Coordinates of C-alpha atoms in Angstrom, one line a residue:
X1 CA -35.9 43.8 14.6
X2 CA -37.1 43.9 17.9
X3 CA -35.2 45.6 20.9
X4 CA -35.8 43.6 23.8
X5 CA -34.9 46.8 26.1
X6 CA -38.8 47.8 24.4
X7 CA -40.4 44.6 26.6
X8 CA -39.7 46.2 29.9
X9 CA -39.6 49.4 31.9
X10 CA -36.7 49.3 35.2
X11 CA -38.4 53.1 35.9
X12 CA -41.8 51.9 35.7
X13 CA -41.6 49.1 37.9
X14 CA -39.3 51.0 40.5
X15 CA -42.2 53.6 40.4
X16 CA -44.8 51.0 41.2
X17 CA -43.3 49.4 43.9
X18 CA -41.9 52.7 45.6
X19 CA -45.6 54.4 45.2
X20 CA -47.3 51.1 47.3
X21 CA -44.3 50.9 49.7
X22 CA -45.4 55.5 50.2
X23 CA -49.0 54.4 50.4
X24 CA -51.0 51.2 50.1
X25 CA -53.7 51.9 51.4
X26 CA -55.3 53.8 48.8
X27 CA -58.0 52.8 46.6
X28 CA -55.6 53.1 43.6
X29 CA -52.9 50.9 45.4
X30 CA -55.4 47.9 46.4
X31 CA -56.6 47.8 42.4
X32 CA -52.7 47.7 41.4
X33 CA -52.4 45.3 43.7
X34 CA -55.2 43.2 42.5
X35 CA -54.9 43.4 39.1
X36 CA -51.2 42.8 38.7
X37 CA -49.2 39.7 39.2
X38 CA -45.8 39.2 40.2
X39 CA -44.9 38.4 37.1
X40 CA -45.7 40.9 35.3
X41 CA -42.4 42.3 36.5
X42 CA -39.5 41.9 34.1
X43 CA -36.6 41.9 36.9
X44 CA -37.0 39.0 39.2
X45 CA -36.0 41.1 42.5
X46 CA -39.3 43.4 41.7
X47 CA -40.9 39.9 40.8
X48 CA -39.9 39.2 44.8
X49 CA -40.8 42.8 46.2
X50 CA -44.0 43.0 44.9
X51 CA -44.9 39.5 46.1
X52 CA -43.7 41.2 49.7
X53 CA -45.9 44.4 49.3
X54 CA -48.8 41.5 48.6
X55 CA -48.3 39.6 51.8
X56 CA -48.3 42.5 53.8
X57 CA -51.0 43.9 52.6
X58 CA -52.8 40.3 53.0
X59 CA -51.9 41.0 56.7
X60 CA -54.0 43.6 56.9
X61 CA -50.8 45.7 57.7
X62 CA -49.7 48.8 56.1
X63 CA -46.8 48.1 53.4
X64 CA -43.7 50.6 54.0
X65 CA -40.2 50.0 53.8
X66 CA -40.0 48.6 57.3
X67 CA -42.7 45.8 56.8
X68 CA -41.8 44.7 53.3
X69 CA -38.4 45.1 54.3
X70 CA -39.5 42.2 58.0
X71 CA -41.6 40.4 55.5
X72 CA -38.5 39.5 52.9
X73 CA -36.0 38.8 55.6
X74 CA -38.4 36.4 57.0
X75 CA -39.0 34.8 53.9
X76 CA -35.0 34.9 53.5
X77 CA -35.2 37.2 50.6
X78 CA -33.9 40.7 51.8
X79 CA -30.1 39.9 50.5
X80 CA -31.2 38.4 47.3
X81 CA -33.4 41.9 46.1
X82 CA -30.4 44.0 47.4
X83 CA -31.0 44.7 50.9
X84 CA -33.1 47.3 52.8
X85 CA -31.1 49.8 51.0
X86 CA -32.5 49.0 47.3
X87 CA -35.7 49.4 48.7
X88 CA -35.0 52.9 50.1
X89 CA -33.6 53.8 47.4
X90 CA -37.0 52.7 45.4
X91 CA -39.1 54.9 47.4
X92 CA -36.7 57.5 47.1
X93 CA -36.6 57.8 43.4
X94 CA -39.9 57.1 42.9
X95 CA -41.1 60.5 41.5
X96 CA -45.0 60.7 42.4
X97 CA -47.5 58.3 44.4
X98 CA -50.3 59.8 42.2
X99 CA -49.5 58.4 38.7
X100 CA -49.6 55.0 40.4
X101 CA -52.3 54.0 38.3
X102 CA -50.0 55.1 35.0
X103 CA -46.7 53.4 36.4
X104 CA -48.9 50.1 36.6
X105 CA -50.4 50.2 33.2
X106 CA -47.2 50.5 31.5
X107 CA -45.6 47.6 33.6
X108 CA -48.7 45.2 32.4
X109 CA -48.5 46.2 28.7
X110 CA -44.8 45.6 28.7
X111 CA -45.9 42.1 30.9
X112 CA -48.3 41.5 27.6
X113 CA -45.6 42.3 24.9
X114 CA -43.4 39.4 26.7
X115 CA -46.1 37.2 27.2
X116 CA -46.7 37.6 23.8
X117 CA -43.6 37.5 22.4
X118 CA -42.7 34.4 24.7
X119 CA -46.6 32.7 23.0
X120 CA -45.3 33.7 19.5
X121 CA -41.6 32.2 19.7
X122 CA -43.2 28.9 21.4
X123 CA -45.8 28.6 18.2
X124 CA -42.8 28.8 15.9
X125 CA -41.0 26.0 17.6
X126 CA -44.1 24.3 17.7
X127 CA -44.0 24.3 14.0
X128 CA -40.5 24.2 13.4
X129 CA -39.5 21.2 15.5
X130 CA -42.4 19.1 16.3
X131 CA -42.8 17.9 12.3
X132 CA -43.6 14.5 13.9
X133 CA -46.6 15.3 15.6
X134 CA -50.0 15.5 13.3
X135 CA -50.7 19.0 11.9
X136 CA -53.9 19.1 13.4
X137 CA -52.3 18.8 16.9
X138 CA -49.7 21.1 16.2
X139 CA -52.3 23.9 15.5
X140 CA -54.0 23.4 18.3
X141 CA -51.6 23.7 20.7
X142 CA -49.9 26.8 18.9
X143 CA -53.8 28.1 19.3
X144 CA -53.6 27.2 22.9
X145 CA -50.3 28.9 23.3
X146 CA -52.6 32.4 22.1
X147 CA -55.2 32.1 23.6
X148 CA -53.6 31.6 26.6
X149 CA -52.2 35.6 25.9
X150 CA -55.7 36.9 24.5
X151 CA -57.0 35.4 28.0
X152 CA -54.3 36.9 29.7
X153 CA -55.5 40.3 28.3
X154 CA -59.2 39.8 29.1
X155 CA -58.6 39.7 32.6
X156 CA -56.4 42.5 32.7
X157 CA -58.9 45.0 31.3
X158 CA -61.2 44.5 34.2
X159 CA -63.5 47.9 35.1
X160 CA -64.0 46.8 38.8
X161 CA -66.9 48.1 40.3
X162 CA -68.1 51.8 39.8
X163 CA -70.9 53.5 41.2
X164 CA -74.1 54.0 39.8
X165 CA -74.5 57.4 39.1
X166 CA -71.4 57.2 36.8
X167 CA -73.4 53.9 35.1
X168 CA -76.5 56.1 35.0
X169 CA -74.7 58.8 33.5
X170 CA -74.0 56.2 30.7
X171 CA -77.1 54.6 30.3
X172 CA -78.5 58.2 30.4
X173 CA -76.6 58.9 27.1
X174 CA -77.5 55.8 25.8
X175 CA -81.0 56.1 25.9
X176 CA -80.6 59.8 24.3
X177 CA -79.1 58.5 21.3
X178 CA -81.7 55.9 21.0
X179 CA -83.7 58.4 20.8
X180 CA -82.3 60.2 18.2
X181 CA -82.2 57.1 16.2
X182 CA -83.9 54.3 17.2
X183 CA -82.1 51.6 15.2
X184 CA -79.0 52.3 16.8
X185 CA -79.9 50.7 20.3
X186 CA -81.5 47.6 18.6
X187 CA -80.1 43.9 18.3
X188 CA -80.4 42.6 14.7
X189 CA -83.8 41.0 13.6
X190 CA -84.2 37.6 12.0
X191 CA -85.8 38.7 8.7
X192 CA -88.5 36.4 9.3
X193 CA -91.9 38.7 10.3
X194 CA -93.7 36.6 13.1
X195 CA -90.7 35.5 14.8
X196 CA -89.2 39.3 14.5
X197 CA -92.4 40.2 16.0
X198 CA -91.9 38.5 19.3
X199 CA -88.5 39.7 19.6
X200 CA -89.9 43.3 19.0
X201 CA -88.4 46.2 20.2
X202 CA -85.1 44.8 21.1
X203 CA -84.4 42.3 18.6
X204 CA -81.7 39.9 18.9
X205 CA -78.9 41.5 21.0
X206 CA -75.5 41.9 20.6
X207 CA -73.5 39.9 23.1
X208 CA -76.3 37.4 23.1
X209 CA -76.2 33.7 23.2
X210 CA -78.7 32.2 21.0
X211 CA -79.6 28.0 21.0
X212 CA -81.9 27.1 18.4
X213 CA -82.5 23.3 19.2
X214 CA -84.4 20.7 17.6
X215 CA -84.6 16.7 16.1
X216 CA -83.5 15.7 12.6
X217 CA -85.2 17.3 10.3
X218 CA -86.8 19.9 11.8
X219 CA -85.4 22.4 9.8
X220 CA -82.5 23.8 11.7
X221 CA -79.6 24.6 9.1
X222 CA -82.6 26.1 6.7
X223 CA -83.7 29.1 9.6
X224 CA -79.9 29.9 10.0
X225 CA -79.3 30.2 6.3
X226 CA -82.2 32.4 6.2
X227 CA -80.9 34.4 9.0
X228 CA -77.8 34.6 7.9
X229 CA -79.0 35.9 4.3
X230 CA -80.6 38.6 6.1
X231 CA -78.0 39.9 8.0
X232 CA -75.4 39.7 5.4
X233 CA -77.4 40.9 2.6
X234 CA -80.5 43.1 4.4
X235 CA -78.9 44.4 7.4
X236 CA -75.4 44.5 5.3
X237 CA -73.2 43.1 8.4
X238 CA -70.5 40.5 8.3
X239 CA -72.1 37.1 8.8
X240 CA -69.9 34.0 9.4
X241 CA -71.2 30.6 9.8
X242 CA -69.0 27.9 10.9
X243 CA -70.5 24.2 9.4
X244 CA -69.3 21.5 11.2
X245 CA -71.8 19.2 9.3
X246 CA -72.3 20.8 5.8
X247 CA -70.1 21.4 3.2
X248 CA -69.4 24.9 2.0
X249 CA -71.1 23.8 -1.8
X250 CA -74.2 22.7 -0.3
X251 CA -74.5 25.7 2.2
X252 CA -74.3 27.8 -0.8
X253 CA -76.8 25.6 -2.8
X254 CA -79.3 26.1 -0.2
X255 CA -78.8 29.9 0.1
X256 CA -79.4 30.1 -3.4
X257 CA -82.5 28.1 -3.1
X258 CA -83.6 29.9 -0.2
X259 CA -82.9 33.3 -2.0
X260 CA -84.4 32.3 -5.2
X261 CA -87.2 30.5 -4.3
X262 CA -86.8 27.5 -6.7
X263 CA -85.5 23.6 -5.4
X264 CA -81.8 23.3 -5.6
X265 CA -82.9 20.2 -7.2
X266 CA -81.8 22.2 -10.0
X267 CA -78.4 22.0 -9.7
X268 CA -78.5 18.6 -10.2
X269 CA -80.5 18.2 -13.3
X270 CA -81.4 20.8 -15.4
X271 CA -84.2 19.0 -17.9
X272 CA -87.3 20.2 -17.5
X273 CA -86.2 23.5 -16.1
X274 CA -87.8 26.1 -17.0
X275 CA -85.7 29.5 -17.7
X276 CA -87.8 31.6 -15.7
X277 CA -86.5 29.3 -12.6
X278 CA -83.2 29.6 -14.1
X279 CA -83.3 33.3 -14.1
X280 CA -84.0 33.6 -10.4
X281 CA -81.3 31.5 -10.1
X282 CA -79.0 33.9 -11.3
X283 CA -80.7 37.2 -9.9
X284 CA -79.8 35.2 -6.8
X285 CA -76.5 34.6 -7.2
X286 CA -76.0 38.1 -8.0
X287 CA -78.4 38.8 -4.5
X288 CA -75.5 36.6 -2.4
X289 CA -72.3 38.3 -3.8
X290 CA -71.7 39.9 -0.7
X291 CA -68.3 40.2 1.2
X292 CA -70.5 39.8 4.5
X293 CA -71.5 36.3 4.1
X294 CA -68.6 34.1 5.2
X295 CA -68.2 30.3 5.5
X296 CA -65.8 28.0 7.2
X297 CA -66.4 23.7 7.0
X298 CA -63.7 23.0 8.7
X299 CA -64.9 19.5 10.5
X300 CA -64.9 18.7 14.4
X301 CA -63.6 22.6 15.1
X302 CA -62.8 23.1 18.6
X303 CA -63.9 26.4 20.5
X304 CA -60.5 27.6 20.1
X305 CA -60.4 27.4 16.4
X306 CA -63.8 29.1 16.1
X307 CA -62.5 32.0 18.5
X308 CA -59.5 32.6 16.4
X309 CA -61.1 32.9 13.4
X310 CA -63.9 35.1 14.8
X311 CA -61.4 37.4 16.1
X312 CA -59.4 37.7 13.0
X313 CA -62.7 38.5 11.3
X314 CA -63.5 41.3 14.1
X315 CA -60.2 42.6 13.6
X316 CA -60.5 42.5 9.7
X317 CA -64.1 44.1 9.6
X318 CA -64.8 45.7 13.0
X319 CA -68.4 45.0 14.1
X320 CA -69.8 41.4 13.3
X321 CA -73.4 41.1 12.5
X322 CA -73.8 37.7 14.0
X323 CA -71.6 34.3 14.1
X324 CA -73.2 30.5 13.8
X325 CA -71.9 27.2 14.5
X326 CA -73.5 24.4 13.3
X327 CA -73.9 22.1 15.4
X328 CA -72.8 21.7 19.3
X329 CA -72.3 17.9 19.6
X330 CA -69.6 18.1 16.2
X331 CA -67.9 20.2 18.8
X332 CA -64.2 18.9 19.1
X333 CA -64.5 19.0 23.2
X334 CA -61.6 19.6 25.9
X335 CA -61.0 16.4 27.9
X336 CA -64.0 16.4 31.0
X337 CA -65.0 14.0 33.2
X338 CA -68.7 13.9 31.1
X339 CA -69.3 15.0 28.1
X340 CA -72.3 17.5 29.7
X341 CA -69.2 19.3 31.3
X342 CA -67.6 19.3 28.1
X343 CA -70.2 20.8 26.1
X344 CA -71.3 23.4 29.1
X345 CA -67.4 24.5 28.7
X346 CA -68.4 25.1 25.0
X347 CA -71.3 27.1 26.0
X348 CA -70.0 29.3 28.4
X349 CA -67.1 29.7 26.0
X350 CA -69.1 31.0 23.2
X351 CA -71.9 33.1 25.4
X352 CA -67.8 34.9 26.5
X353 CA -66.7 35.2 23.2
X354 CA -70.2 36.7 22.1
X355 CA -69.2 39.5 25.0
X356 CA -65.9 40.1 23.9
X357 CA -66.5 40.5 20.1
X358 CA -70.0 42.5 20.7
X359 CA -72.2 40.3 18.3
X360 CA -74.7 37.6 18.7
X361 CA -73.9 33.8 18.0
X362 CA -76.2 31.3 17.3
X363 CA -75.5 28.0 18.1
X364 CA -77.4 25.5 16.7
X365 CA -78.0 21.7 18.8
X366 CA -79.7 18.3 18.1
X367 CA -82.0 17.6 21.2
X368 CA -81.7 14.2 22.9
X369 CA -84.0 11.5 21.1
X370 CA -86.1 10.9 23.8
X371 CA -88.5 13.3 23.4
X372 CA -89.7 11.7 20.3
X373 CA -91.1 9.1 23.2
X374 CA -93.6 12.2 24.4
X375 CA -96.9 12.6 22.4
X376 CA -96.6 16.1 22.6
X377 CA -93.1 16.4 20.7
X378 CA -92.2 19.8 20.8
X379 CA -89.0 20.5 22.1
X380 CA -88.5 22.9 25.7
X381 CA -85.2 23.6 26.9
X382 CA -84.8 20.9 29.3
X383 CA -84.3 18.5 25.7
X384 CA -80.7 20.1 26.0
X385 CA -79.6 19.3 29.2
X386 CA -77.5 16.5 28.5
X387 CA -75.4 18.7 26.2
X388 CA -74.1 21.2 29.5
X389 CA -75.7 24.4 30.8
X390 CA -77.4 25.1 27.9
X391 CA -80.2 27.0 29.9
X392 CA -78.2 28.7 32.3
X393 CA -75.6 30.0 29.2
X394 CA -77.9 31.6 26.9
X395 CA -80.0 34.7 26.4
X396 CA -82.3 32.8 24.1
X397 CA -83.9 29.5 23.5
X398 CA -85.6 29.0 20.0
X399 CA -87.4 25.2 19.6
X400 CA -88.3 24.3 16.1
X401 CA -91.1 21.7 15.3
X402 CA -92.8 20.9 12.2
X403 CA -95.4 18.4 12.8
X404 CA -95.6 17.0 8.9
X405 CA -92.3 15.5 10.3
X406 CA -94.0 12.7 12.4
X407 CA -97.6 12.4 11.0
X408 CA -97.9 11.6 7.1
X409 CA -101.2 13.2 6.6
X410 CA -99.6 16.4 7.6
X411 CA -97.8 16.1 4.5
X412 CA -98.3 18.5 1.7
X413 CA -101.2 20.7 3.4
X414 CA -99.9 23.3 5.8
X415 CA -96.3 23.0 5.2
X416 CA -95.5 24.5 8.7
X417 CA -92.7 25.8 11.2
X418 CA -93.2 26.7 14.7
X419 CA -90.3 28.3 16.0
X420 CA -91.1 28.8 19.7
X421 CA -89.2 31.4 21.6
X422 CA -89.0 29.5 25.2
X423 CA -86.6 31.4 26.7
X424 CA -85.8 35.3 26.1
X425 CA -83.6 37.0 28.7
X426 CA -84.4 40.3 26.9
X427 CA -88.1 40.2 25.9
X428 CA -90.9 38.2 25.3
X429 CA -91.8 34.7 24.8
X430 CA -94.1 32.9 21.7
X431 CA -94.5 31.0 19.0
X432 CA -93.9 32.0 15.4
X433 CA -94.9 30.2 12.4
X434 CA -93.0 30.3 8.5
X435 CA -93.9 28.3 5.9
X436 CA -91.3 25.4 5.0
X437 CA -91.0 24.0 1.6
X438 CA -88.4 22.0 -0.2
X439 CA -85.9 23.2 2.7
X440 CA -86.7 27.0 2.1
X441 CA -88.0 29.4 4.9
X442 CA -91.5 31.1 3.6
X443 CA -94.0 33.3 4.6
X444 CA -96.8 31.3 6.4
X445 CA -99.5 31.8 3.3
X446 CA -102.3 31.0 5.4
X447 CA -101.6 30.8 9.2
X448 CA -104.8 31.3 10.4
X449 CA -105.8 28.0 9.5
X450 CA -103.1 26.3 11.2
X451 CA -104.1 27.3 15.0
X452 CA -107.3 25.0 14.9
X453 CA -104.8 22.2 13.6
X454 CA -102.7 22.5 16.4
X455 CA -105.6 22.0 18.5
X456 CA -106.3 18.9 16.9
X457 CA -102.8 17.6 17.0
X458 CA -102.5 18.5 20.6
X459 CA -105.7 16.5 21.2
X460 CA -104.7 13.4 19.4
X461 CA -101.4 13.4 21.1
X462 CA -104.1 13.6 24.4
X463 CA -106.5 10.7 22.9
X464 CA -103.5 8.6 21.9
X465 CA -102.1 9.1 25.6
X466 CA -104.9 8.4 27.2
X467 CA -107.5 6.6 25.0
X468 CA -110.2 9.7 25.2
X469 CA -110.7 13.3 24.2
X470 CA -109.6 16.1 26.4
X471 CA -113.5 17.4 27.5

């Protein structure tokens, strides 16, 4: 059982305000003030003191017993916090300026527990009382009631600014044990050679936001599967991929058929099969048993869903390989004005969430339909502009194109992917190019052949455009 007596310190919070009414000037004293609120204070007179020490100091006046004490009595609250001799007797008892720094992190955890406490009693009311409200709604707002807590804590974990040297130092270490071992410094890689290649030496980073965008088609859910395969299985890292648009069955379907090289048409009818296909069937399910691969199809998730989930997982498994979503626009969005400010929420929601949990996500998005009106149809970053700030969000941008898609005698000859790398906070730019077949990522068996074919595409799209050749 818990003892409330545990969700606040009377000692700690007399020690707070006595140490900024004995000096508030200091460096330490203007953080405190800062980073605390007054409600982090349990008593409701401290609540009303500290909000005095704040308006003082907002003044640009020093805060001491005699202006806190002028400040309250002109805000009629002197009386109500127990006079000027409460506060004397604050600064009397308060034991040491210089552990103002401890004092104030002990009043914000205990500020934390209650707010916690307060989240966690509201979610079980929620779920008690409201029976007549749709389930779905009733989870969302007891995930809005936490996250409203876990946001609390974010900002309350805030470094403030430091000086270089003492960054330096850091980054000196850092480099130092990338030295030593040169994997450890790395983002993850793709498992896919040309487009690893580009990304080459620092790989996909952690914390990093990256959009893979392209039309129907194209090929998207394919290079995440792949990616995900290798991260789970290669790298061996927890890799979760939340499906908006897939179900779980078919996801795994095409992981097997990805992983084994043979067309999950097999699933469906077996005649005609031969057992050597069969077998790599099965050395491919035995491949995908992994712990690290994890799947949730939950439809129309909202950002707050995803979040708690991915934090459960972080908490369950420590570091997270990578996290997907699949796709923006099947999004459940907060109310906005336009949906661009709606999605752009999503985005800078998910490039935080990357920060906080220390892994990349990849979040994949169906470009508008009007670039299908260009001759030249593969897709740049500005094709996701009506879905936010997808280019201001994100460390990466990754178009995909496959030109088979919109000419016919394309079809069945080069079987190719571009995945162009527009936009690469990190590194360099380029194009890669995989082989795609019956929905699987492959090596590109011959990709020297398919630069002069480019060329020609690229000068049709010119003669169609303008009626003549390009020279």
């Amino acid at each position: 059982m818990l003892n409330p007596s545990s969700l606040y310190s009377l000692e700690s919070e007399q020690s707070v305000l006595g140490a900024l009414m004995i000096d508030s000037q200091s460096d330490i004293a203007r953080s405190v003030i800062a980073k605390l609120q007054p409600l982090d204070f349990y008593k409701r007179e401290h609540q009303t003191i500290f909000h005095a020490v704040r308006g003082v100091v907002s003044q640009k006046c020093v805060a001491d017993l005699v202006t806190v004490s002028e400040y309250l009595e002109k805000t009629n609250g002197l009386e109500d916090i127990g006079g000027f001799a409460y506060l004397g007797e604050i600064t009397k008892n308060t034991p040491s300026a210089a552990n103002l720094r401890s004092y104030a992190k002990n009043v914000k955890r205990r500020s934390m527990d209650r707010q916690l406490v307060i989240a966690t009693t509201s979610a079980l009311e929620i779920a008690q009382t409201q029976i007549d409200i749709p389930l779905r709604e009733r989870i969302d707002a007891i995930h809005s009631e936490l996250e409203a807590v876990t946001q609390s804590t974010m900002n309350s974990i805030s470094k403030g600014l430091r000086p270089l040297p003492e960054i330096l130092s850091k980054v000196i270490d850092t480099i130092d044990e990338r030295i030593k071992n040169p994997e450890a410094g790395r983002g993850i890689t793709t498992g896919i050679a040309e487009l690893d290649a580009i990304l080459h030496p620092k790989g996909i980073i952690d914390q990093g936001l990256v959009v893979i965008g392209a039309r129907p088609k194209m090929g998207k859910t394919a290079l995440i599967i792949r990616i995900l395969e290798h991260v789970g299985v290669e790298l061996d890292k927890p890799a979760a991929f939340f499906s908006l648009e897939m179900p779980d069955v078919e996801i795994t379907e095409r992981m097997l058929s990805q992983s084994s090289g043979v067309s999950s048409s097999v699933f469906y009818d077996r005649r005609g099969v031969k057992n050597e296909d069969w077998g790599k069937v099965v050395i491919a399910m035995g491949h995908l048993a992994t712990p690290n691969i994890l799947i949730d199809d939950t439809p129309a998730q909202s950002l707050r869903e995803i979040a708690f989930e991915a934090r459960k997982l972080k908490r369950q498994r420590g570091n997270i390989g990578m996290i997907a979503v699949d796709y923006l626009t099947l999004m459940k969005t907060e109310k906005a004005e336009r949906n661009d400010l709606a999605y752009g929420a999503i985005t800078k929601g998910l490039k935080a969430l990357a920060k906080e949990l220390n892994c990349p996500i990849f979040l994949l998005t169906q470009l508008n339909r009007n670039l299908e009106k260009r001759h030249d149809k593969r897709p740049t970053p500005a094709d996701s502009r009506d879905t936010g700030q997808i280019e201001q969000d994100c460390d990466y941008w990754i178009g995909l194109y496959r030109d088979d898609v919109y000419h016919d005698d394309c079809k069945n000859n080069l079987n190719a992917m571009e995945i162009s790398v527009q936009l690469n906070r990190h590194g360099n730019t380029g194009t890669a190019l995989a082989g795609f077949m019956g929905g699987r990522i492959q090596p590109m068996k011959n990709p020297d052949a398919y630069a002069p074919h480019r060329d020609q595409e690229r000068q049709r799209s010119f003669s169609e455009k303008y009626g003549q050749k390009p020279y």
